[in-house]
JSON list of C-alpha atoms in Angstrom, two decimals:
[
{"chain": "A", "resi": 1, "resn": "UNK", "atom": "CA", "xyz": [3.25, -54.00, 0.09]},
{"chain": "A", "resi": 2, "resn": "UNK", "atom": "CA", "xyz": [0.21, -54.12, -2.09]},
{"chain": "A", "resi": 3, "resn": "UNK", "atom": "CA", "xyz": [-3.53, -54.16, -1.73]},
{"chain": "A", "resi": 4, "resn": "UNK", "atom": "CA", "xyz": [-6.48, -55.35, -3.79]},
{"chain": "A", "resi": 5, "resn": "UNK", "atom": "CA", "xyz": [-8.25, -52.89, -6.01]},
{"chain": "A", "resi": 6, "resn": "UNK", "atom": "CA", "xyz": [-11.02, -53.31, -8.52]},
{"chain": "A", "resi": 7, "resn": "UNK", "atom": "CA", "xyz": [-12.07, -51.79, -11.79]},
{"chain": "A", "resi": 8, "resn": "UNK", "atom": "CA", "xyz": [-15.57, -52.01, -13.22]},
{"chain": "A", "resi": 9, "resn": "UNK", "atom": "CA", "xyz": [-15.73, -52.53, -16.97]},
{"chain": "A", "resi": 10, "resn": "UNK", "atom": "CA", "xyz": [-18.99, -53.19, -18.82]},
{"chain": "A", "resi": 11, "resn": "UNK", "atom": "CA", "xyz": [-20.71, -54.31, -15.63]},
{"chain": "A", "resi": 12, "resn": "UNK", "atom": "CA", "xyz": [-17.97, -56.74, -14.57]},
{"chain": "A", "resi": 13, "resn": "UNK", "atom": "CA", "xyz": [-15.52, -56.11, -11.74]},
{"chain": "A", "resi": 14, "resn": "UNK", "atom": "CA", "xyz": [-11.87, -57.02, -12.20]},
{"chain": "A", "resi": 15, "resn": "UNK", "atom": "CA", "xyz": [-9.48, -57.49, -9.30]},
{"chain": "A", "resi": 16, "resn": "UNK", "atom": "CA", "xyz": [-5.91, -56.20, -9.34]},
{"chain": "A", "resi": 17, "resn": "UNK", "atom": "CA", "xyz": [-3.00, -56.22, -6.95]},
{"chain": "A", "resi": 18, "resn": "UNK", "atom": "CA", "xyz": [-1.97, -52.59, -6.64]},
{"chain": "A", "resi": 19, "resn": "UNK", "atom": "CA", "xyz": [1.19, -51.13, -5.11]},
{"chain": "A", "resi": 20, "resn": "UNK", "atom": "CA", "xyz": [1.86, -47.60, -3.93]},
{"chain": "A", "resi": 21, "resn": "UNK", "atom": "CA", "xyz": [4.80, -46.03, -5.81]},
{"chain": "A", "resi": 22, "resn": "UNK", "atom": "CA", "xyz": [4.77, -42.56, -4.31]},
{"chain": "A", "resi": 23, "resn": "UNK", "atom": "CA", "xyz": [5.01, -39.21, -6.04]},
{"chain": "A", "resi": 24, "resn": "UNK", "atom": "CA", "xyz": [6.97, -38.76, -9.23]},
{"chain": "A", "resi": 25, "resn": "UNK", "atom": "CA", "xyz": [7.77, -35.60, -11.10]},
{"chain": "A", "resi": 26, "resn": "UNK", "atom": "CA", "xyz": [6.87, -37.22, -14.43]},
{"chain": "A", "resi": 27, "resn": "UNK", "atom": "CA", "xyz": [3.39, -38.50, -13.60]},
{"chain": "A", "resi": 28, "resn": "UNK", "atom": "CA", "xyz": [0.52, -37.85, -11.23]},
{"chain": "A", "resi": 29, "resn": "UNK", "atom": "CA", "xyz": [0.01, -41.59, -10.66]},
{"chain": "A", "resi": 30, "resn": "UNK", "atom": "CA", "xyz": [0.90, -42.71, -7.16]},
{"chain": "A", "resi": 31, "resn": "UNK", "atom": "CA", "xyz": [0.08, -46.40, -7.59]},
{"chain": "A", "resi": 32, "resn": "UNK", "atom": "CA", "xyz": [0.42, -49.13, -10.21]},
{"chain": "A", "resi": 33, "resn": "UNK", "atom": "CA", "xyz": [-1.41, -52.37, -10.88]},
{"chain": "A", "resi": 34, "resn": "UNK", "atom": "CA", "xyz": [1.22, -55.10, -10.66]},
{"chain": "A", "resi": 35, "resn": "UNK", "atom": "CA", "xyz": [-0.95, -58.20, -11.18]},
{"chain": "A", "resi": 36, "resn": "UNK", "atom": "CA", "xyz": [-4.38, -58.94, -12.62]},
{"chain": "A", "resi": 37, "resn": "UNK", "atom": "CA", "xyz": [-6.47, -61.68, -11.02]},
{"chain": "A", "resi": 38, "resn": "UNK", "atom": "CA", "xyz": [-9.30, -61.40, -13.57]},
{"chain": "A", "resi": 39, "resn": "UNK", "atom": "CA", "xyz": [-12.97, -60.91, -12.80]},
{"chain": "A", "resi": 40, "resn": "UNK", "atom": "CA", "xyz": [-14.10, -61.20, -9.18]},
{"chain": "A", "resi": 41, "resn": "UNK", "atom": "CA", "xyz": [-15.52, -64.72, -9.33]},
{"chain": "A", "resi": 42, "resn": "UNK", "atom": "CA", "xyz": [-12.53, -66.12, -11.23]},
{"chain": "A", "resi": 43, "resn": "UNK", "atom": "CA", "xyz": [-10.13, -64.28, -8.92]},
{"chain": "A", "resi": 44, "resn": "UNK", "atom": "CA", "xyz": [-11.57, -66.02, -5.86]},
{"chain": "A", "resi": 45, "resn": "UNK", "atom": "CA", "xyz": [-11.43, -69.40, -7.62]},
{"chain": "A", "resi": 46, "resn": "UNK", "atom": "CA", "xyz": [-7.77, -68.85, -8.56]},
{"chain": "A", "resi": 47, "resn": "UNK", "atom": "CA", "xyz": [-6.81, -67.74, -5.08]},
{"chain": "A", "resi": 48, "resn": "UNK", "atom": "CA", "xyz": [-8.58, -70.68, -3.44]},
{"chain": "A", "resi": 49, "resn": "UNK", "atom": "CA", "xyz": [-6.76, -73.03, -5.83]},
{"chain": "A", "resi": 50, "resn": "UNK", "atom": "CA", "xyz": [-3.42, -71.41, -5.00]},
{"chain": "A", "resi": 51, "resn": "UNK", "atom": "CA", "xyz": [-4.10, -71.80, -1.27]},
{"chain": "A", "resi": 52, "resn": "UNK", "atom": "CA", "xyz": [-4.64, -75.53, -1.77]},
{"chain": "A", "resi": 53, "resn": "UNK", "atom": "CA", "xyz": [-1.76, -75.94, -4.25]},
{"chain": "A", "resi": 54, "resn": "UNK", "atom": "CA", "xyz": [0.67, -73.19, -3.27]},
{"chain": "A", "resi": 55, "resn": "UNK", "atom": "CA", "xyz": [3.29, -74.51, -5.70]},
{"chain": "A", "resi": 56, "resn": "UNK", "atom": "CA", "xyz": [1.03, -73.06, -8.45]},
{"chain": "A", "resi": 57, "resn": "UNK", "atom": "CA", "xyz": [1.20, -69.54, -6.93]},
{"chain": "A", "resi": 58, "resn": "UNK", "atom": "CA", "xyz": [2.64, -67.16, -9.57]},
{"chain": "A", "resi": 59, "resn": "UNK", "atom": "CA", "xyz": [6.41, -66.75, -9.36]},
{"chain": "A", "resi": 60, "resn": "UNK", "atom": "CA", "xyz": [5.94, -63.08, -10.26]},
{"chain": "A", "resi": 61, "resn": "UNK", "atom": "CA", "xyz": [4.12, -62.53, -6.95]},
{"chain": "A", "resi": 62, "resn": "UNK", "atom": "CA", "xyz": [6.68, -64.52, -4.97]},
{"chain": "A", "resi": 63, "resn": "UNK", "atom": "CA", "xyz": [9.45, -62.40, -6.52]},
{"chain": "A", "resi": 64, "resn": "UNK", "atom": "CA", "xyz": [7.61, -59.28, -5.31]},
{"chain": "A", "resi": 65, "resn": "UNK", "atom": "CA", "xyz": [7.57, -60.67, -1.77]},
{"chain": "A", "resi": 66, "resn": "UNK", "atom": "CA", "xyz": [4.01, -62.01, -1.51]},
{"chain": "A", "resi": 67, "resn": "UNK", "atom": "CA", "xyz": [3.23, -65.37, 0.07]},
{"chain": "A", "resi": 68, "resn": "UNK", "atom": "CA", "xyz": [0.63, -67.51, 1.82]},
{"chain": "A", "resi": 69, "resn": "UNK", "atom": "CA", "xyz": [-0.20, -64.91, 4.44]},
{"chain": "A", "resi": 70, "resn": "UNK", "atom": "CA", "xyz": [-1.00, -62.33, 1.75]},
{"chain": "A", "resi": 71, "resn": "UNK", "atom": "CA", "xyz": [-3.01, -64.88, -0.22]},
{"chain": "A", "resi": 72, "resn": "UNK", "atom": "CA", "xyz": [-5.13, -65.69, 2.86]},
{"chain": "A", "resi": 73, "resn": "UNK", "atom": "CA", "xyz": [-5.77, -61.98, 3.40]},
{"chain": "A", "resi": 74, "resn": "UNK", "atom": "CA", "xyz": [-6.84, -61.49, -0.23]},
{"chain": "A", "resi": 75, "resn": "UNK", "atom": "CA", "xyz": [-9.23, -64.44, -0.03]},
{"chain": "A", "resi": 76, "resn": "UNK", "atom": "CA", "xyz": [-10.69, -63.08, 3.22]},
{"chain": "A", "resi": 77, "resn": "UNK", "atom": "CA", "xyz": [-11.18, -59.70, 1.56]},
{"chain": "A", "resi": 78, "resn": "UNK", "atom": "CA", "xyz": [-13.10, -61.22, -1.36]},
{"chain": "A", "resi": 79, "resn": "UNK", "atom": "CA", "xyz": [-15.19, -63.49, 0.88]},
{"chain": "A", "resi": 80, "resn": "UNK", "atom": "CA", "xyz": [-16.13, -60.91, 3.51]},
{"chain": "A", "resi": 81, "resn": "UNK", "atom": "CA", "xyz": [-16.09, -57.82, 1.33]},
{"chain": "A", "resi": 82, "resn": "UNK", "atom": "CA", "xyz": [-13.80, -55.94, 3.72]},
{"chain": "A", "resi": 83, "resn": "UNK", "atom": "CA", "xyz": [-10.14, -55.18, 3.36]},
{"chain": "A", "resi": 84, "resn": "UNK", "atom": "CA", "xyz": [-7.83, -55.73, 6.35]},
{"chain": "A", "resi": 85, "resn": "UNK", "atom": "CA", "xyz": [-7.82, -51.99, 7.00]},
{"chain": "A", "resi": 86, "resn": "UNK", "atom": "CA", "xyz": [-11.62, -51.92, 6.82]},
{"chain": "A", "resi": 87, "resn": "UNK", "atom": "CA", "xyz": [-11.50, -49.10, 4.27]},
{"chain": "A", "resi": 88, "resn": "UNK", "atom": "CA", "xyz": [-13.53, -50.84, 1.60]},
{"chain": "A", "resi": 89, "resn": "UNK", "atom": "CA", "xyz": [-16.57, -53.07, 1.69]},
{"chain": "A", "resi": 90, "resn": "UNK", "atom": "CA", "xyz": [-17.11, -53.25, -2.06]},
{"chain": "A", "resi": 91, "resn": "UNK", "atom": "CA", "xyz": [-15.31, -56.53, -2.74]},
{"chain": "A", "resi": 92, "resn": "UNK", "atom": "CA", "xyz": [-17.90, -58.99, -1.49]},
{"chain": "A", "resi": 93, "resn": "UNK", "atom": "CA", "xyz": [-19.00, -61.60, -3.97]},
{"chain": "A", "resi": 94, "resn": "UNK", "atom": "CA", "xyz": [-22.71, -62.28, -3.72]},
{"chain": "A", "resi": 95, "resn": "UNK", "atom": "CA", "xyz": [-23.78, -65.89, -3.23]},
{"chain": "A", "resi": 96, "resn": "UNK", "atom": "CA", "xyz": [-25.54, -67.42, -6.20]}
]
C-alpha cells in the first residue's frame, strides 16, 4: 500500500500518495508518486470533501485498492501531523 509524502516547492508543501516499488536494475528509485493531492491546505479540503461525499473519491485510487479507511488515515495524518507509523511529524497544518 501507499503512504503520504510531501515535496516543498517555492515555500509551499505538496502532498502525494507514494507507493514502494522495490529495487529495479534500471533505476535507483524505490518508490513512485501515484497521485497528487495538491498543496497541503487544498489536500485536506479535498480529503474532507471525499469523506463526506465518498462517491466523488477518485476512481484511480479505488482501482489501486484505496478506500474509506485509507482516506480517514490520510486525513488524520494531515490533522495531527503524524503518520500511522509515527515516523513523520512534518505534515501538520498550522491553524490560521
